[in-house]
């Protein structure tokens, strides 16, 4: 693997209503080389079908974690192994 | 400094005793218990199901607890959060803080709850008597509650 | 709304259950427990004796509790204060506040403690290992702690 | 009894180190007609002997309650039945 050709496998995880709209809790994907940030990943996921379009209909509402740490839309995905999408948290 | 995520209930007296038993350096213990209310606004609820993100939950709670310990001189602290199906009147979350002095214990407990509510990956789904269920919306006020901690570590010193 | 002055210890779990048992309108319960520390600054203490002014104590605590209930929407509250001879690690005081929302419960509990410490007629005498004993001096910081409640009923709204 | 001639009997109560300096917890006194405020009562009590002088050596430190309600140095005693003197409180 040479730098510049990203073909990382990453695990995507979905929680709460994001999970319900996608239809499953977890999947493995090959991250396309042109996807560098969280926002770009969401744009790419929405090309994959209606369930993704429904889940990310209002992408500003969906929260993201990279390797179990909160991230923002402009956070670079870099070498994250696990990327999670979920609604604003409501515990406590 | 201790964190637990569990389906079973907790006993506040037992948890306090576990933190403070045999110690004589503690002068103040504050507990916060969050419980399931029987109605969300006008709508009665029959149960509440708590989903979480295993792994990240524990990591976030540990970060939040470490931050509280950096800000206040705590003798001990504990966060217990339940998951799964709960019913009105049931306990959801317990935060315990212990310190030599009361303001540190109060402020740290409030800080832990404010941060937990905005950062720990838990989600609540409420079931209604008609059989429908709905994910609880995050409250703007919980985000606002966080902001007061960004100015100063001590309200008492304001 | 309940007040007790007693020599015997209290059990926090039992007190919470007594206030909240069977209710589903409560979302937040805060407790504060004050305990005897084993040292006052550098000096170890062997025991602490609490004297009070029977009649006025209950009247002041009732006034303080009524004031908290005017300021915050409390579902329930309780103050228990012990008197007599206590030892390091023993409980001194318990305040419990319950409300639909957490900020009201937190603020009311802190308010009750700040007012209790400056207005309720209790006095502590500490006994030292050398057999001497001394009345505890009031702390300036406790009077200062009161002043922040005179501006606004809600810190969260600041 | 005509107004203007106050000869009320009042109970004085002492707590904590005020009690220890006075030497007892409680006494009944006839309140002299010229004693109208808490501050005046303290001045009068100090004429009664060394123990009272010791207890009220720094009168600004001693707190007062009239009929179990906090009072100040300039509070009129009026028809109070019970007057208590004590140090700043240290409970909680």
Tab-separated table of C-alpha atoms in Angstrom:
chain	number	residue	atom	x	y	z
A	1	UNK	CA	0.000	0.000	0.000
A	2	UNK	CA	1.475	3.355	-1.053
A	3	UNK	CA	0.443	6.598	0.573
A	4	UNK	CA	-2.102	8.458	-1.523
A	5	UNK	CA	-4.065	5.309	-2.350
A	6	UNK	CA	-6.351	4.847	0.604
A	7	UNK	CA	-8.154	1.554	0.483
A	8	UNK	CA	-8.709	1.180	4.220
A	9	UNK	CA	-11.414	-1.076	5.469
A	10	UNK	CA	-13.429	0.709	8.157
A	11	UNK	CA	-16.292	-0.426	10.332
A	12	UNK	CA	-19.355	1.816	10.270
A	13	UNK	CA	-21.659	1.695	13.277
A	14	UNK	CA	-25.127	3.178	13.563
A	15	UNK	CA	-27.131	3.903	16.718
A	16	UNK	CA	-30.690	4.831	17.736
A	17	UNK	CA	-32.811	6.256	14.883
A	18	UNK	CA	-29.817	6.377	12.533
A	19	UNK	CA	-29.551	2.593	12.956
A	20	UNK	CA	-33.291	2.161	12.441
A	21	UNK	CA	-33.255	4.175	9.203
A	22	UNK	CA	-30.185	2.395	7.819
A	23	UNK	CA	-31.710	-0.970	8.777
A	24	UNK	CA	-28.696	-2.546	10.495
A	25	UNK	CA	-26.220	-1.694	13.247
A	26	UNK	CA	-22.863	-2.270	11.626
A	27	UNK	CA	-21.099	-2.805	8.281
A	28	UNK	CA	-17.608	-2.928	6.858
A	29	UNK	CA	-16.761	-0.728	3.885
A	30	UNK	CA	-13.765	0.099	1.769
A	31	UNK	CA	-13.251	3.801	2.187
A	32	UNK	CA	-12.848	5.403	-1.269
A	33	UNK	CA	-9.644	7.387	-1.686
A	34	UNK	CA	-11.517	10.643	-2.356
A	35	UNK	CA	-13.321	10.565	1.024
A	36	UNK	CA	-11.135	12.547	3.425
A	37	UNK	CA	-13.520	14.019	6.010
A	38	UNK	CA	-16.650	13.052	7.924
A	39	UNK	CA	-18.748	15.371	5.721
A	40	UNK	CA	-17.373	13.748	2.570
A	41	UNK	CA	-18.135	10.291	3.950
A	42	UNK	CA	-21.758	11.296	4.541
A	43	UNK	CA	-22.068	12.629	0.969
A	44	UNK	CA	-20.668	9.350	-0.345
A	45	UNK	CA	-22.920	7.207	1.891
A	46	UNK	CA	-25.996	9.041	0.575
A	47	UNK	CA	-25.154	7.785	-2.960
A	48	UNK	CA	-25.609	4.223	-1.691
A	49	UNK	CA	-29.397	4.207	-1.524
A	50	UNK	CA	-32.617	5.438	-0.015
A	51	UNK	CA	-32.025	4.172	3.506
A	52	UNK	CA	-28.794	6.171	3.686
A	53	UNK	CA	-30.525	9.205	2.211
A	54	UNK	CA	-33.184	8.916	4.912
A	55	UNK	CA	-30.639	8.506	7.710
A	56	UNK	CA	-28.569	11.477	6.544
A	57	UNK	CA	-31.460	13.601	5.322
A	58	UNK	CA	-30.373	16.331	7.756
A	59	UNK	CA	-26.659	15.569	8.107
A	60	UNK	CA	-26.166	18.492	10.541
A	61	UNK	CA	-28.305	16.624	13.084
A	62	UNK	CA	-26.254	13.417	12.944
A	63	UNK	CA	-23.289	13.148	15.299
A	64	UNK	CA	-20.115	11.234	14.462
A	65	UNK	CA	-17.386	9.493	16.428
A	66	UNK	CA	-14.042	8.374	15.004
A	67	UNK	CA	-12.608	5.459	16.944
A	68	UNK	CA	-15.027	6.202	19.795
A	69	UNK	CA	-14.106	9.881	20.078
A	70	UNK	CA	-16.514	12.703	19.141
A	71	UNK	CA	-15.693	14.217	15.738
A	72	UNK	CA	-17.013	17.082	13.613
A	73	UNK	CA	-18.047	17.310	9.965
A	74	UNK	CA	-14.636	18.673	8.973
A	75	UNK	CA	-12.620	16.169	11.021
A	76	UNK	CA	-10.225	14.189	8.761
A	77	UNK	CA	-10.985	10.492	8.802
A	78	UNK	CA	-7.266	9.700	8.553
A	79	UNK	CA	-6.678	6.132	9.735
A	80	UNK	CA	-9.845	5.657	11.789
A	81	UNK	CA	-10.850	1.982	12.105
A	82	UNK	CA	-14.379	2.554	13.414
A	83	UNK	CA	-16.727	5.369	12.428
A	84	UNK	CA	-20.047	5.757	14.246
A	85	UNK	CA	-23.116	7.814	13.360
A	86	UNK	CA	-25.837	8.618	15.877
A	87	UNK	CA	-28.378	11.258	16.988
A	88	UNK	CA	-27.552	13.847	19.642
A	89	UNK	CA	-27.192	11.921	22.898
A	90	UNK	CA	-30.041	11.813	25.423
A	91	UNK	CA	-28.720	9.842	28.396
A	92	UNK	CA	-28.618	10.826	32.060
B	1	UNK	CA	-12.898	7.205	40.378
B	2	UNK	CA	-15.201	4.547	39.040
B	3	UNK	CA	-17.596	3.998	36.134
B	4	UNK	CA	-20.212	1.320	35.480
B	5	UNK	CA	-22.778	0.688	32.738
B	6	UNK	CA	-25.294	-1.965	33.781
B	7	UNK	CA	-28.831	-3.252	33.311
B	8	UNK	CA	-29.423	-3.899	37.029
B	9	UNK	CA	-30.541	-1.257	39.526
B	10	UNK	CA	-28.164	0.428	41.988
B	11	UNK	CA	-28.479	1.101	45.719
B	12	UNK	CA	-27.376	4.602	46.638
B	13	UNK	CA	-26.544	3.803	50.264
B	14	UNK	CA	-24.380	0.862	49.227
B	15	UNK	CA	-22.577	2.925	46.596
B	16	UNK	CA	-21.839	5.750	49.055
B	17	UNK	CA	-20.598	3.255	51.657
B	18	UNK	CA	-18.308	1.700	49.053
B	19	UNK	CA	-16.766	5.086	48.261
B	20	UNK	CA	-16.495	6.586	51.725
B	21	UNK	CA	-16.442	3.618	54.140
B	22	UNK	CA	-13.574	3.818	56.625
B	23	UNK	CA	-12.389	7.192	55.354
B	24	UNK	CA	-12.185	10.282	57.578
B	25	UNK	CA	-10.846	12.781	55.024
B	26	UNK	CA	-14.254	13.309	53.394
B	27	UNK	CA	-16.532	16.080	54.651
B	28	UNK	CA	-19.100	16.261	51.866
B	29	UNK	CA	-20.835	13.700	49.660
B	30	UNK	CA	-23.225	14.739	46.893
B	31	UNK	CA	-25.353	12.276	44.939
B	32	UNK	CA	-27.463	12.836	41.871
B	33	UNK	CA	-30.038	10.255	40.854
B	34	UNK	CA	-31.902	10.543	37.566
B	35	UNK	CA	-35.181	8.640	37.370
B	36	UNK	CA	-37.747	7.796	34.683
B	37	UNK	CA	-40.738	10.117	34.797
B	38	UNK	CA	-44.198	8.783	33.999
B	39	UNK	CA	-44.862	11.404	31.355
B	40	UNK	CA	-42.930	13.323	28.710
B	41	UNK	CA	-44.664	16.688	28.803
B	42	UNK	CA	-48.344	15.811	28.376
B	43	UNK	CA	-47.854	12.275	27.033
B	44	UNK	CA	-47.722	9.393	29.499
B	45	UNK	CA	-45.014	6.808	28.850
B	46	UNK	CA	-45.150	3.123	29.716
B	47	UNK	CA	-41.439	2.323	29.436
B	48	UNK	CA	-38.122	3.745	28.332
B	49	UNK	CA	-35.379	1.805	26.574
B	50	UNK	CA	-31.791	2.973	26.835
B	51	UNK	CA	-29.363	2.116	24.033
B	52	UNK	CA	-25.680	2.963	24.236
B	53	UNK	CA	-22.387	2.623	22.363
B	54	UNK	CA	-20.370	0.011	24.266
B	55	UNK	CA	-16.752	1.017	24.537
B	56	UNK	CA	-17.251	4.662	23.660
B	57	UNK	CA	-19.625	5.098	26.615
B	58	UNK	CA	-17.002	3.954	29.095
B	59	UNK	CA	-14.296	6.011	27.331
B	60	UNK	CA	-16.419	9.202	27.412
B	61	UNK	CA	-17.459	8.745	31.029
B	62	UNK	CA	-13.818	8.170	32.004
B	63	UNK	CA	-12.799	11.367	30.171
B	64	UNK	CA	-15.576	13.337	31.879
B	65	UNK	CA	-14.651	11.969	35.290
B	66	UNK	CA	-10.944	12.719	34.733
B	67	UNK	CA	-11.856	16.282	33.759
B	68	UNK	CA	-13.890	16.710	36.983
B	69	UNK	CA	-10.964	15.416	38.995
B	70	UNK	CA	-8.659	17.928	37.301
B	71	UNK	CA	-10.995	20.794	38.159
B	72	UNK	CA	-11.977	19.971	41.743
B	73	UNK	CA	-10.155	18.310	44.657
B	74	UNK	CA	-12.326	15.188	44.800
B	75	UNK	CA	-11.712	12.413	47.318
B	76	UNK	CA	-13.810	9.957	45.295
B	77	UNK	CA	-16.323	9.854	42.466
B	78	UNK	CA	-18.624	7.356	40.809
B	79	UNK	CA	-20.845	7.229	37.731
B	80	UNK	CA	-23.356	4.383	37.255
B	81	UNK	CA	-25.644	4.416	34.190
B	82	UNK	CA	-28.315	1.843	33.471
B	83	UNK	CA	-29.222	0.511	30.015
B	84	UNK	CA	-32.098	-1.609	28.685
B	85	UNK	CA	-35.798	-1.309	29.452
B	86	UNK	CA	-36.807	0.853	32.400
B	87	UNK	CA	-40.174	1.912	33.798
B	88	UNK	CA	-41.553	5.090	35.374
B	89	UNK	CA	-40.020	5.601	38.820
B	90	UNK	CA	-36.936	3.460	37.979
B	91	UNK	CA	-33.418	4.781	38.454
B	92	UNK	CA	-31.467	5.701	35.294
B	93	UNK	CA	-28.215	7.254	36.449
B	94	UNK	CA	-26.255	7.829	39.642
B	95	UNK	CA	-23.416	10.293	40.133
B	96	UNK	CA	-21.605	10.465	43.471
B	97	UNK	CA	-18.883	12.978	44.341
B	98	UNK	CA	-16.987	13.222	47.620
B	99	UNK	CA	-14.663	15.992	48.748
B	100	UNK	CA	-13.349	17.646	51.889
B	101	UNK	CA	-15.628	20.633	51.193
B	102	UNK	CA	-19.164	20.944	49.945
B	103	UNK	CA	-18.803	23.363	47.048
B	104	UNK	CA	-16.336	21.085	45.253
B	105	UNK	CA	-18.669	18.112	45.696
B	106	UNK	CA	-21.737	20.042	44.475
B	107	UNK	CA	-20.038	21.624	41.487
B	108	UNK	CA	-18.317	18.431	40.372
B	109	UNK	CA	-21.601	16.489	40.520
B	110	UNK	CA	-23.386	19.121	38.447
B	111	UNK	CA	-20.503	19.236	35.977
B	112	UNK	CA	-20.504	15.439	35.611
B	113	UNK	CA	-24.229	15.425	34.877
B	114	UNK	CA	-24.027	18.313	32.398
B	115	UNK	CA	-21.175	16.646	30.512
B	116	UNK	CA	-22.660	13.175	30.687
B	117	UNK	CA	-25.948	14.468	29.236
B	118	UNK	CA	-24.220	16.104	26.284
B	119	UNK	CA	-21.341	13.739	25.545
B	120	UNK	CA	-21.965	10.189	26.761
B	121	UNK	CA	-23.435	8.080	23.920
B	122	UNK	CA	-26.785	7.009	25.386
B	123	UNK	CA	-30.139	7.275	23.611
B	124	UNK	CA	-33.607	6.985	25.099
B	125	UNK	CA	-36.659	5.607	23.338
B	126	UNK	CA	-40.019	6.139	25.017
B	127	UNK	CA	-42.940	3.742	24.599
B	128	UNK	CA	-46.480	5.151	24.795
B	129	UNK	CA	-49.686	3.488	26.013
B	130	UNK	CA	-50.946	3.262	22.389
B	131	UNK	CA	-48.051	0.961	21.474
B	132	UNK	CA	-46.019	3.541	19.562
B	133	UNK	CA	-42.525	4.526	20.581
B	134	UNK	CA	-40.311	7.473	19.848
B	135	UNK	CA	-36.681	8.487	20.298
B	136	UNK	CA	-36.285	11.324	22.785
B	137	UNK	CA	-35.041	14.579	21.268
B	138	UNK	CA	-31.935	16.180	22.719
B	139	UNK	CA	-32.708	19.332	24.638
B	140	UNK	CA	-31.112	22.657	23.755
B	141	UNK	CA	-30.943	23.474	27.450
B	142	UNK	CA	-28.513	20.603	28.003
B	143	UNK	CA	-26.065	22.118	25.540
B	144	UNK	CA	-26.544	25.515	27.170
B	145	UNK	CA	-25.855	23.957	30.570
B	146	UNK	CA	-22.400	22.958	29.351
B	147	UNK	CA	-21.365	26.438	28.421
B	148	UNK	CA	-21.219	27.835	31.931
B	149	UNK	CA	-18.384	25.420	32.725
B	150	UNK	CA	-16.213	26.905	30.011
B	151	UNK	CA	-15.601	30.189	31.792
B	152	UNK	CA	-14.446	29.317	35.264
B	153	UNK	CA	-13.881	26.150	37.275
B	154	UNK	CA	-15.705	27.523	40.312
B	155	UNK	CA	-19.072	29.226	40.475
B	156	UNK	CA	-18.396	29.951	44.141
B	157	UNK	CA	-15.444	32.104	43.129
B	158	UNK	CA	-17.454	34.243	40.716
C	1	UNK	CA	-41.133	19.074	52.981
C	2	UNK	CA	-39.751	17.600	56.151
C	3	UNK	CA	-37.286	18.461	58.922
C	4	UNK	CA	-35.740	16.368	61.682
C	5	UNK	CA	-33.179	17.005	64.423
C	6	UNK	CA	-31.982	13.768	65.991
C	7	UNK	CA	-29.115	12.027	67.796
C	8	UNK	CA	-29.394	8.782	65.787
C	9	UNK	CA	-27.816	8.217	62.378
C	10	UNK	CA	-29.776	8.346	59.116
C	11	UNK	CA	-29.836	6.004	56.126
C	12	UNK	CA	-29.730	7.867	52.828
C	13	UNK	CA	-31.362	5.103	50.778
C	14	UNK	CA	-34.250	4.844	53.237
C	15	UNK	CA	-34.743	8.611	53.285
C	16	UNK	CA	-34.796	8.851	49.475
C	17	UNK	CA	-37.242	5.928	49.269
C	18	UNK	CA	-39.489	7.668	51.801
C	19	UNK	CA	-39.567	10.835	49.685
C	20	UNK	CA	-39.830	9.374	46.204
C	21	UNK	CA	-41.337	5.878	46.658
C	22	UNK	CA	-44.300	5.273	44.360
C	23	UNK	CA	-43.977	8.661	42.634
C	24	UNK	CA	-43.402	9.039	38.890
C	25	UNK	CA	-43.315	12.844	38.666
C	26	UNK	CA	-39.733	13.078	39.945
C	27	UNK	CA	-36.856	13.052	37.469
C	28	UNK	CA	-33.974	14.214	39.662
C	29	UNK	CA	-32.955	13.596	43.273
C	30	UNK	CA	-29.938	15.326	44.819
C	31	UNK	CA	-28.565	14.450	48.229
C	32	UNK	CA	-25.932	16.216	50.280
C	33	UNK	CA	-24.344	14.431	53.226
C	34	UNK	CA	-22.008	16.284	55.580
C	35	UNK	CA	-19.641	14.075	57.584
C	36	UNK	CA	-17.160	14.555	60.453
C	37	UNK	CA	-13.595	14.810	59.189
C	38	UNK	CA	-10.777	13.314	61.237
C	39	UNK	CA	-8.797	16.534	61.330
C	40	UNK	CA	-9.476	20.266	61.493
C	41	UNK	CA	-6.679	21.634	59.327
C	42	UNK	CA	-3.546	20.081	60.826
C	43	UNK	CA	-5.064	19.059	64.179
C	44	UNK	CA	-6.610	15.604	64.507
C	45	UNK	CA	-9.933	15.477	66.324
C	46	UNK	CA	-11.276	12.581	68.374
C	47	UNK	CA	-14.912	13.639	68.534
C	48	UNK	CA	-17.276	16.475	67.745
C	49	UNK	CA	-20.234	17.529	69.892
C	50	UNK	CA	-23.144	19.345	68.310
C	51	UNK	CA	-25.240	21.677	70.459
C	52	UNK	CA	-28.355	23.387	69.127
C	53	UNK	CA	-31.214	25.688	70.119
C	54	UNK	CA	-34.303	23.482	70.341
C	55	UNK	CA	-37.327	25.198	68.861
C	56	UNK	CA	-35.389	27.845	66.958
C	57	UNK	CA	-33.517	25.156	64.998
C	58	UNK	CA	-36.727	23.659	63.682
C	59	UNK	CA	-38.198	27.117	62.998
C	60	UNK	CA	-35.109	28.237	61.025
C	61	UNK	CA	-34.885	25.008	59.038
C	62	UNK	CA	-38.587	25.282	58.185
C	63	UNK	CA	-38.072	28.887	57.005
C	64	UNK	CA	-35.081	27.864	54.893
C	65	UNK	CA	-36.988	24.951	53.371
C	66	UNK	CA	-40.023	27.142	52.628
C	67	UNK	CA	-37.738	29.662	50.917
C	68	UNK	CA	-36.228	26.913	48.722
C	69	UNK	CA	-39.719	25.745	47.789
C	70	UNK	CA	-40.641	29.301	46.802
C	71	UNK	CA	-37.616	29.595	44.549
C	72	UNK	CA	-37.569	26.197	42.834
C	73	UNK	CA	-40.304	23.771	41.722
C	74	UNK	CA	-39.461	21.002	44.194
C	75	UNK	CA	-41.432	17.758	44.340
C	76	UNK	CA	-40.063	16.955	47.800
C	77	UNK	CA	-37.344	17.984	50.226
C	78	UNK	CA	-35.868	16.818	53.491
C	79	UNK	CA	-33.376	18.126	56.047
C	80	UNK	CA	-32.024	15.841	58.794
C	81	UNK	CA	-29.429	17.214	61.232
C	82	UNK	CA	-27.791	15.209	63.991
C	83	UNK	CA	-26.896	16.520	67.462
C	84	UNK	CA	-24.817	15.137	70.323
C	85	UNK	CA	-21.423	13.451	70.196
C	86	UNK	CA	-20.173	12.299	66.788
C	87	UNK	CA	-16.915	10.747	65.615
C	88	UNK	CA	-14.750	11.054	62.496
C	89	UNK	CA	-16.516	9.470	59.529
C	90	UNK	CA	-19.981	9.884	61.123
C	91	UNK	CA	-22.813	11.611	59.294
C	92	UNK	CA	-23.787	15.108	60.497
C	93	UNK	CA	-26.402	16.404	58.084
C	94	UNK	CA	-28.497	15.191	55.175
C	95	UNK	CA	-30.295	17.349	52.643
C	96	UNK	CA	-32.437	15.743	49.928
C	97	UNK	CA	-34.166	17.629	47.126
C	98	UNK	CA	-36.347	16.142	44.395
C	99	UNK	CA	-37.651	17.848	41.292
C	100	UNK	CA	-38.772	17.109	37.740
C	101	UNK	CA	-35.487	18.583	36.468
C	102	UNK	CA	-31.917	18.374	37.658
C	103	UNK	CA	-30.922	22.033	37.877
C	104	UNK	CA	-33.727	22.808	40.338
C	105	UNK	CA	-32.725	19.853	42.519
C	106	UNK	CA	-29.020	20.785	42.472
C	107	UNK	CA	-29.536	24.469	43.123
C	108	UNK	CA	-32.084	23.952	45.885
C	109	UNK	CA	-29.789	21.488	47.694
C	110	UNK	CA	-26.871	23.909	47.534
C	111	UNK	CA	-29.095	26.761	48.675
C	112	UNK	CA	-30.409	24.723	51.623
C	113	UNK	CA	-26.862	23.901	52.742
C	114	UNK	CA	-25.622	27.491	52.367
C	115	UNK	CA	-28.542	28.835	54.388
C	116	UNK	CA	-28.458	26.064	56.965
C	117	UNK	CA	-24.744	26.705	57.586
C	118	UNK	CA	-25.272	30.420	58.157
C	119	UNK	CA	-28.650	30.539	59.881
C	120	UNK	CA	-29.561	27.306	61.664
C	121	UNK	CA	-28.524	27.503	65.360
C	122	UNK	CA	-26.067	24.611	65.650
C	123	UNK	CA	-22.609	24.832	67.211
C	124	UNK	CA	-19.750	22.357	66.959
C	125	UNK	CA	-17.166	21.661	69.633
C	126	UNK	CA	-14.152	19.584	68.636
C	127	UNK	CA	-12.276	17.363	71.097
C	128	UNK	CA	-8.536	16.812	70.550
C	129	UNK	CA	-6.376	13.786	71.395
C	130	UNK	CA	-4.724	15.767	74.260
C	131	UNK	CA	-8.083	16.051	76.044
C	132	UNK	CA	-8.719	19.701	75.207
C	133	UNK	CA	-11.739	20.842	73.242
C	134	UNK	CA	-12.603	23.942	71.298
C	135	UNK	CA	-15.638	25.552	69.693
C	136	UNK	CA	-15.370	25.648	65.917
C	137	UNK	CA	-15.094	29.156	64.465
C	138	UNK	CA	-17.604	30.221	61.824
C	139	UNK	CA	-16.052	30.497	58.391
C	140	UNK	CA	-16.180	33.728	56.395
C	141	UNK	CA	-16.625	31.644	53.243
C	142	UNK	CA	-19.982	30.384	54.506
C	143	UNK	CA	-21.296	33.931	54.728
C	144	UNK	CA	-19.876	34.679	51.275
C	145	UNK	CA	-21.602	31.552	49.942
C	146	UNK	CA	-24.963	33.049	50.929
C	147	UNK	CA	-24.514	36.202	48.938
C	148	UNK	CA	-24.688	34.608	45.521
C	149	UNK	CA	-28.310	33.587	46.230
C	150	UNK	CA	-29.346	37.206	46.703
C	151	UNK	CA	-29.019	38.171	43.035
C	152	UNK	CA	-30.942	35.586	41.089
C	153	UNK	CA	-32.937	32.460	41.866
C	154	UNK	CA	-31.246	30.482	39.111
C	155	UNK	CA	-27.574	30.191	38.319
C	156	UNK	CA	-28.497	28.235	35.193
C	157	UNK	CA	-30.280	31.306	33.869
C	158	UNK	CA	-27.280	33.599	34.304
D	1	UNK	CA	-49.307	48.060	83.701
D	2	UNK	CA	-49.275	51.351	81.765
D	3	UNK	CA	-47.423	51.778	78.533
D	4	UNK	CA	-44.083	53.507	79.053
D	5	UNK	CA	-43.259	51.506	82.162
D	6	UNK	CA	-41.794	48.296	80.859
D	7	UNK	CA	-41.270	45.745	83.573
D	8	UNK	CA	-41.463	42.654	81.370
D	9	UNK	CA	-39.990	39.426	82.561
D	10	UNK	CA	-37.899	37.869	79.806
D	11	UNK	CA	-36.018	34.593	79.574
D	12	UNK	CA	-32.391	34.899	78.528
D	13	UNK	CA	-30.794	31.837	76.916
D	14	UNK	CA	-27.123	31.274	76.231
D	15	UNK	CA	-25.511	28.768	73.869
D	16	UNK	CA	-22.054	27.320	73.090
D	17	UNK	CA	-19.151	29.442	74.375
D	18	UNK	CA	-21.482	32.270	75.432
D	19	UNK	CA	-23.167	29.771	77.772
D	20	UNK	CA	-19.799	28.527	79.036
D	21	UNK	CA	-18.580	32.064	79.823
D	22	UNK	CA	-21.838	33.057	81.545
D	23	UNK	CA	-21.808	29.811	83.513
D	24	UNK	CA	-25.415	28.717	82.969
D	25	UNK	CA	-27.820	28.173	80.079
D	26	UNK	CA	-30.856	30.202	81.082
D	27	UNK	CA	-32.140	32.871	83.441
D	28	UNK	CA	-35.168	35.090	83.934
D	29	UNK	CA	-34.681	38.826	84.271
D	30	UNK	CA	-36.803	41.928	84.658
D	31	UNK	CA	-36.020	44.029	81.652
D	32	UNK	CA	-35.262	47.612	82.850
D	33	UNK	CA	-37.417	50.269	81.222
D	34	UNK	CA	-34.434	52.044	79.653
D	35	UNK	CA	-33.339	48.934	77.694
D	36	UNK	CA	-34.997	49.209	74.272
D	37	UNK	CA	-32.673	47.397	71.834
D	38	UNK	CA	-30.445	44.337	71.736
D	39	UNK	CA	-27.326	46.557	71.920
D	40	UNK	CA	-28.677	48.298	75.022
D	41	UNK	CA	-29.454	44.956	76.658
D	42	UNK	CA	-25.847	43.830	76.128
D	43	UNK	CA	-24.525	47.075	77.687
D	44	UNK	CA	-26.799	46.525	80.680
D	45	UNK	CA	-25.852	42.834	81.039
D	46	UNK	CA	-22.150	43.775	81.141
D	47	UNK	CA	-22.805	45.813	84.325
D	48	UNK	CA	-23.882	42.591	86.035
D	49	UNK	CA	-20.441	41.075	86.572
D	50	UNK	CA	-17.244	39.617	85.171
D	51	UNK	CA	-18.818	36.561	83.551
D	52	UNK	CA	-21.105	38.807	81.492
D	53	UNK	CA	-18.174	41.071	80.632
D	54	UNK	CA	-16.257	38.018	79.405
D	55	UNK	CA	-19.192	36.700	77.359
D	56	UNK	CA	-19.837	40.075	75.725
D	57	UNK	CA	-16.207	41.189	75.514
D	58	UNK	CA	-16.622	41.509	71.734
D	59	UNK	CA	-20.363	42.121	71.438
D	60	UNK	CA	-20.148	42.344	67.630
D	61	UNK	CA	-19.246	38.626	67.540
D	62	UNK	CA	-22.280	37.528	69.575
D	63	UNK	CA	-25.477	36.768	67.663
D	64	UNK	CA	-28.952	37.349	69.075
D	65	UNK	CA	-32.387	35.872	68.545
D	66	UNK	CA	-35.656	37.416	69.768
D	67	UNK	CA	-38.326	34.776	70.271
D	68	UNK	CA	-36.279	32.338	68.169
D	69	UNK	CA	-35.826	34.700	65.215
D	70	UNK	CA	-32.456	36.195	64.249
D	71	UNK	CA	-32.127	39.832	65.384
D	72	UNK	CA	-29.545	42.599	65.030
D	73	UNK	CA	-27.936	44.973	67.543
D	74	UNK	CA	-30.421	47.731	66.712
D	75	UNK	CA	-33.510	45.477	66.750
D	76	UNK	CA	-36.072	46.752	69.322
D	77	UNK	CA	-36.713	44.187	72.022
D	78	UNK	CA	-40.374	45.239	72.167
D	79	UNK	CA	-42.394	42.452	73.768
D	80	UNK	CA	-39.983	39.555	73.199
D	81	UNK	CA	-40.426	36.770	75.759
D	82	UNK	CA	-37.192	34.906	75.038
D	83	UNK	CA	-33.853	36.457	74.094
D	84	UNK	CA	-30.955	34.189	73.121
D	85	UNK	CA	-27.251	34.968	72.762
D	86	UNK	CA	-24.863	32.686	70.895
D	87	UNK	CA	-21.749	32.590	68.684
D	88	UNK	CA	-21.993	32.554	64.878
D	89	UNK	CA	-23.526	29.210	63.950
D	90	UNK	CA	-21.346	26.324	62.747
D	91	UNK	CA	-23.720	23.495	61.892
D	92	UNK	CA	-24.042	21.566	58.674
